[in-house]
CSV table of C-alpha atoms in Angstrom, one decimal:
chain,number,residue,atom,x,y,z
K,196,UNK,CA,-7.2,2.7,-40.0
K,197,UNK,CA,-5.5,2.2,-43.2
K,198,UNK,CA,-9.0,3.0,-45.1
K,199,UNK,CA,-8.8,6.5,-43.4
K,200,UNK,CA,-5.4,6.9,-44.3
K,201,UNK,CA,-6.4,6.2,-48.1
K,202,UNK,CA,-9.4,7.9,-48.1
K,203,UNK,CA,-7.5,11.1,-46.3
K,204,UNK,CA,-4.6,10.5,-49.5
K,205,UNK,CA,-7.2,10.6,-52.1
K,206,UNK,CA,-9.3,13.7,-50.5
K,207,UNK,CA,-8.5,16.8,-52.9
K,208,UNK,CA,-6.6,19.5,-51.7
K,209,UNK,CA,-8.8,22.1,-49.5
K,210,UNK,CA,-11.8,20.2,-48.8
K,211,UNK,CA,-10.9,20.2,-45.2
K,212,UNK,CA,-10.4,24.3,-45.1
K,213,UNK,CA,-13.4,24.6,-46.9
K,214,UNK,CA,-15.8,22.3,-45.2
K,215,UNK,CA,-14.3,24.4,-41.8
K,216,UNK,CA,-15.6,27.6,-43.4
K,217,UNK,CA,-18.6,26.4,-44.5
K,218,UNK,CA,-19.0,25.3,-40.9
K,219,UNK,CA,-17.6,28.8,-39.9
K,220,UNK,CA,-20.3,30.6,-42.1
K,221,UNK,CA,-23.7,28.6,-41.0
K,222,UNK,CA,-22.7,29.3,-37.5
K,223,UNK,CA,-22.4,32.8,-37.6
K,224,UNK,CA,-24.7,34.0,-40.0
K,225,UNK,CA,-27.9,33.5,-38.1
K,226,UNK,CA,-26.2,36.2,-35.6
K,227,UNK,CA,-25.2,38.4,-38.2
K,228,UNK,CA,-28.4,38.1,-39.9
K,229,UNK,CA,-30.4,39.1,-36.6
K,230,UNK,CA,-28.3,42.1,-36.2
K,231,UNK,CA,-28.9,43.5,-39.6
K,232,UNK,CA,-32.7,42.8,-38.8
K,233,UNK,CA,-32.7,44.8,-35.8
K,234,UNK,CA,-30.3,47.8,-37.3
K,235,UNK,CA,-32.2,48.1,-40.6
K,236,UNK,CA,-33.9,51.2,-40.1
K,237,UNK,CA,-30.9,53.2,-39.1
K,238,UNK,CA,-28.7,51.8,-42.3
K,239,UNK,CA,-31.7,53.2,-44.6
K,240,UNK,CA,-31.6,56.8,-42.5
K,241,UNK,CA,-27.4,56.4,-43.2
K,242,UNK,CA,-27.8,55.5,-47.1
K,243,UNK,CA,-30.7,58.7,-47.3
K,244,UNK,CA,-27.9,60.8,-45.6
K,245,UNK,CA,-25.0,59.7,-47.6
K,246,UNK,CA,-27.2,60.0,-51.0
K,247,UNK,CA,-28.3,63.8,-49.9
K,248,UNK,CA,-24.6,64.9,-49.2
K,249,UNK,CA,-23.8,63.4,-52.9
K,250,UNK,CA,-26.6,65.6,-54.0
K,251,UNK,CA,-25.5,68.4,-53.0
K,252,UNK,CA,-21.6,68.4,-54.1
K,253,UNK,CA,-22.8,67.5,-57.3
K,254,UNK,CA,-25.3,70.5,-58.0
K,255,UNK,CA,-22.7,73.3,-56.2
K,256,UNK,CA,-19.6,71.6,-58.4
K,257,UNK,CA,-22.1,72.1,-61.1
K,258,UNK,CA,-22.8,75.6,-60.0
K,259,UNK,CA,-19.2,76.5,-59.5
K,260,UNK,CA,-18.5,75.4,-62.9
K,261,UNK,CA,-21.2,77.9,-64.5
K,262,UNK,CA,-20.1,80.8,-62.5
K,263,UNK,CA,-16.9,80.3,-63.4
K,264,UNK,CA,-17.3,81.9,-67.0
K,265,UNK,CA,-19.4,84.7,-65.7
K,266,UNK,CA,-16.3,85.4,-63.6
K,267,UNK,CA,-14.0,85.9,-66.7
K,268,UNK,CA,-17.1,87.8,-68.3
K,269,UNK,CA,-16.5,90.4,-65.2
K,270,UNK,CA,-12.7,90.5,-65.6
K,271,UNK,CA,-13.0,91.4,-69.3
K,272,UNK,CA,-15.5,93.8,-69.2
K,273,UNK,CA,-13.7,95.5,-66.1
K,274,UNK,CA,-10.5,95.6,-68.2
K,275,UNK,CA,-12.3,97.2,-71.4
K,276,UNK,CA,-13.8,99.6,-69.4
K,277,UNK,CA,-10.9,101.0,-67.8
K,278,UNK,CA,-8.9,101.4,-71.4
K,279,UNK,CA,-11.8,102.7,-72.8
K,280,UNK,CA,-11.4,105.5,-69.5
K,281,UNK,CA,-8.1,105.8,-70.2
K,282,UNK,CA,-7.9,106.2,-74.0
K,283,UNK,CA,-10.2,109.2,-73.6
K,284,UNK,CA,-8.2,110.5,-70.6
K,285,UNK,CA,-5.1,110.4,-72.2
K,286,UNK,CA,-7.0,112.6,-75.3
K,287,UNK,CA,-6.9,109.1,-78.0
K,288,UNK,CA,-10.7,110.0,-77.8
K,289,UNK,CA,-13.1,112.3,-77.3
K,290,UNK,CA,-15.6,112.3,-74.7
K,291,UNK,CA,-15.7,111.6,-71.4
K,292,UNK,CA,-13.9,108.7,-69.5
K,293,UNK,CA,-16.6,107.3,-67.5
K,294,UNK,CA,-19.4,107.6,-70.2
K,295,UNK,CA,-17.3,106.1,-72.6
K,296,UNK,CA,-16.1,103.2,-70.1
K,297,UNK,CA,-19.7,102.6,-69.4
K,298,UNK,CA,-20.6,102.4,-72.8
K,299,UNK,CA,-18.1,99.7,-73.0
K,300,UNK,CA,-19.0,97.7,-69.9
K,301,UNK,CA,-22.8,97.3,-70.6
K,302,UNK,CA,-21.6,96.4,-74.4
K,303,UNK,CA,-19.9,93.3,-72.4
K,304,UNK,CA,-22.9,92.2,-70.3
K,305,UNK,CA,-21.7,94.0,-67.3
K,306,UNK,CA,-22.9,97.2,-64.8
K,307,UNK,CA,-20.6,99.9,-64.0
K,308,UNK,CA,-20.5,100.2,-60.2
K,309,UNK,CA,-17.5,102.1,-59.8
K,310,UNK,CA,-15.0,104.8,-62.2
K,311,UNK,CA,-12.6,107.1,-61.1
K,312,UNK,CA,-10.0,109.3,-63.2
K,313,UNK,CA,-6.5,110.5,-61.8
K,314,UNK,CA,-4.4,112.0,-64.6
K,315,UNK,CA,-4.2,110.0,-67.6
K,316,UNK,CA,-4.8,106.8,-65.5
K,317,UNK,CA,-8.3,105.3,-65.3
K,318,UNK,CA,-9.9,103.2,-62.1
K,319,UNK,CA,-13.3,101.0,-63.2
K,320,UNK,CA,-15.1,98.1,-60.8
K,321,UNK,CA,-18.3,96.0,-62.8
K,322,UNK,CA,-20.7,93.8,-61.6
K,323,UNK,CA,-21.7,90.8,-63.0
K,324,UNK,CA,-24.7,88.6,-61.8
K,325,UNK,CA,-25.1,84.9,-62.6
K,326,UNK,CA,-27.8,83.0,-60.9
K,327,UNK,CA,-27.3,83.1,-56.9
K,328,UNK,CA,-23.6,84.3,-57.9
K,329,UNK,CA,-22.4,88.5,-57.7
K,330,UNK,CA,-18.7,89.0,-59.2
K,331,UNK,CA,-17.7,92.5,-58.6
K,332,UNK,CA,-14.3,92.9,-60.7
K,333,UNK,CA,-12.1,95.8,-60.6
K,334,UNK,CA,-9.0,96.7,-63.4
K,335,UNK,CA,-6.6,100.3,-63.6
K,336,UNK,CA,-5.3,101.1,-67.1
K,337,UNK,CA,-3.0,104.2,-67.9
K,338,UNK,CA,-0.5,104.8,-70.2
K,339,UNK,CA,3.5,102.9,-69.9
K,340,UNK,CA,5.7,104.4,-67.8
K,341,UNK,CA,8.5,105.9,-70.2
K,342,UNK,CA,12.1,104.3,-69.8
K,343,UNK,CA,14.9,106.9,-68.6
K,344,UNK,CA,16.5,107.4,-71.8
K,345,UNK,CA,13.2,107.9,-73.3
K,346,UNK,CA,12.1,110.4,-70.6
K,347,UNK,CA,15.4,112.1,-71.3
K,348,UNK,CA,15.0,112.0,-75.2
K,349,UNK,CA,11.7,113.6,-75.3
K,350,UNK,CA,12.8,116.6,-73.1
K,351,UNK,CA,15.8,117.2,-75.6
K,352,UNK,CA,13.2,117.2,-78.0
K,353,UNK,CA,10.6,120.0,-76.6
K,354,UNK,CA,13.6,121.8,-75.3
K,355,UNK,CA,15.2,122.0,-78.8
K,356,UNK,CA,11.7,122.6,-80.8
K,357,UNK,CA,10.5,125.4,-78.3
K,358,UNK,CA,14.2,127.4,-78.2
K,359,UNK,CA,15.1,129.9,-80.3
K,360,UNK,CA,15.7,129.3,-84.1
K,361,UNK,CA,19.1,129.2,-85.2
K,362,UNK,CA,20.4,131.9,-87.2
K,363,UNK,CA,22.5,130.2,-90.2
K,364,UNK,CA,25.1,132.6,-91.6
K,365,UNK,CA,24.7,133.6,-95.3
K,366,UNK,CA,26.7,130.9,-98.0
K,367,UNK,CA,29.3,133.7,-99.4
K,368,UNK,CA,29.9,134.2,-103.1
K,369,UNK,CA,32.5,131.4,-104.4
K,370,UNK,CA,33.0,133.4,-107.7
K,371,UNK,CA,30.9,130.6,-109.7
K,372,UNK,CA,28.4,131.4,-111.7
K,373,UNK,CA,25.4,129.1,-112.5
K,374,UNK,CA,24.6,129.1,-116.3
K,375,UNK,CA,21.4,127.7,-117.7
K,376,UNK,CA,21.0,126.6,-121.8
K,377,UNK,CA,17.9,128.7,-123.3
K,378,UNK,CA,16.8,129.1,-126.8
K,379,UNK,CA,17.1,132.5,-128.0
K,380,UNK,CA,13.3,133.0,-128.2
K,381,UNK,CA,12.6,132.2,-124.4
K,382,UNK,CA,15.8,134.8,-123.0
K,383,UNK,CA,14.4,137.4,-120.7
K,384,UNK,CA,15.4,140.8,-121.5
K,385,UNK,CA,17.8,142.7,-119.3
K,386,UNK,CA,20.2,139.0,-119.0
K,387,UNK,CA,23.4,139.1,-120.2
K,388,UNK,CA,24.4,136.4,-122.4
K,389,UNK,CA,28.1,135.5,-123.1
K,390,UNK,CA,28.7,135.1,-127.1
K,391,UNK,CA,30.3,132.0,-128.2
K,392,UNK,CA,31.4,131.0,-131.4
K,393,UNK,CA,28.7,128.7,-132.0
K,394,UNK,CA,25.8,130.4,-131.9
K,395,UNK,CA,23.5,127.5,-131.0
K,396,UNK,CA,25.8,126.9,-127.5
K,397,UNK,CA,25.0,130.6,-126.2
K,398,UNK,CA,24.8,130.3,-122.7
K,399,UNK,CA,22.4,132.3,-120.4
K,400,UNK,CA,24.3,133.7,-117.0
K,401,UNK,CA,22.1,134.3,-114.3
K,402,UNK,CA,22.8,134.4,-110.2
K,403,UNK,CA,21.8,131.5,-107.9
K,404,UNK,CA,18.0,131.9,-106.2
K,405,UNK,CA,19.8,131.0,-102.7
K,406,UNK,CA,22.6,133.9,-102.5
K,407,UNK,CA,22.1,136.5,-100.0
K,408,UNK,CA,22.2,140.3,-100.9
K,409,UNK,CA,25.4,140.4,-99.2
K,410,UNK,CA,26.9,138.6,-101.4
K,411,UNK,CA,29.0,140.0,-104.5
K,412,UNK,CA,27.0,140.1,-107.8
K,413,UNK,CA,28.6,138.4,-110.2
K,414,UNK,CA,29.9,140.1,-113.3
């Protein structure tokens, strides 16, 4: 009795628990075992199925993530197009809109499916084809709307410029005369010219360009 109680005191820690599961594990195994052995073909048709489905997220994610470019490709060219449209319909260029938005499209790998024209604002829909993928893309471009005050400012301004002109009255005579220095060789004849003491300060008296014939002549 004591020589079990020593040899249990000197045992290490665990050796019980482990010699239960080693117990544990060659009892069951051999059923486990036979199980697997019996289900082996359906795991193999599970793994095939599971590797398939894997498969094919991988190559649509893959897809997904080429079409998506082609995508923006259609959104741009959609968006030129219809400024191009509207640029001409507004008169920034001549032409017609949807030539000219056409011509813009197919420069940005794109076919024009759809362009329509309402004033100065222009409608376009593309098409863009990338592998299995269609995008069809649509934009509208036009000029800004005006603010009020602007609105209001630029009918001031076509009212005032096509009224009639205003009829400014004539500047009257003030009694001044406007005298101009000349040499004696350069005075024009028929000009009087007011003597001075020094005959190099002679000054040449002549009426302003800008007075009406209303006005009194000077003396």
């Amino acid at each position: 009795m004591r020589a079990r109680i020593r040899a249990a005191r000197t045992r290490p820690a665990g050796a019980a628990r482990h010699g239960r599961r080693t117990r544990l594990r060659s009892r069951w195994w051999p059923v486990i075992a036979a199980k697997l052995a019996g289900e082996r073909g359906a795991v193999g048709v599970v793994v095939l199925a599971v590797g398939l489905l894997v498969l094919a997220i991988s190559i649509g994610a893959i897809g997904m993530l080429a079409a998506f470019p082609a995508r923006q490709a259609a959104q741009a060219a959609a968006d030129a197009g219809a400024l191009a449209a509207a640029d001409v319909a507004s008169g920034y260029l001549d032409g017609e809109p949807c030539a000219e938005a056409g011509r813009v499209v197919e420069a940005n790998g794109a076919s024009l499916e759809e362009c329509a024209t309402d004033g100065r604002e222009a409608v376009v829909r593309v098409r863009v084809e990338s592998g299995p993928f269609v995008f069809s893309e649509s934009s509208r471009a036009g000029p800004p709307p005006e603010r009020e005050d602007v609105r209001r400012s630029r009918q001031h301004l076509e009212a005032f410029r096509f009224s009639q002109p205003v009829h400014r009255p004539a500047r009257p005579y003030n009694g001044r005369r406007r005298v101009a220095t000349a040499p004696t060789s350069l005075r024009p004849a028929g000009i009087a010219v007011r003597k001075h003491a020094d005959p190099s300060k002679e000054r040449l008296c002549q009426a302003a360009t800008h007075w009406s014939s209303s006005s009194r002549r000077p003396k």
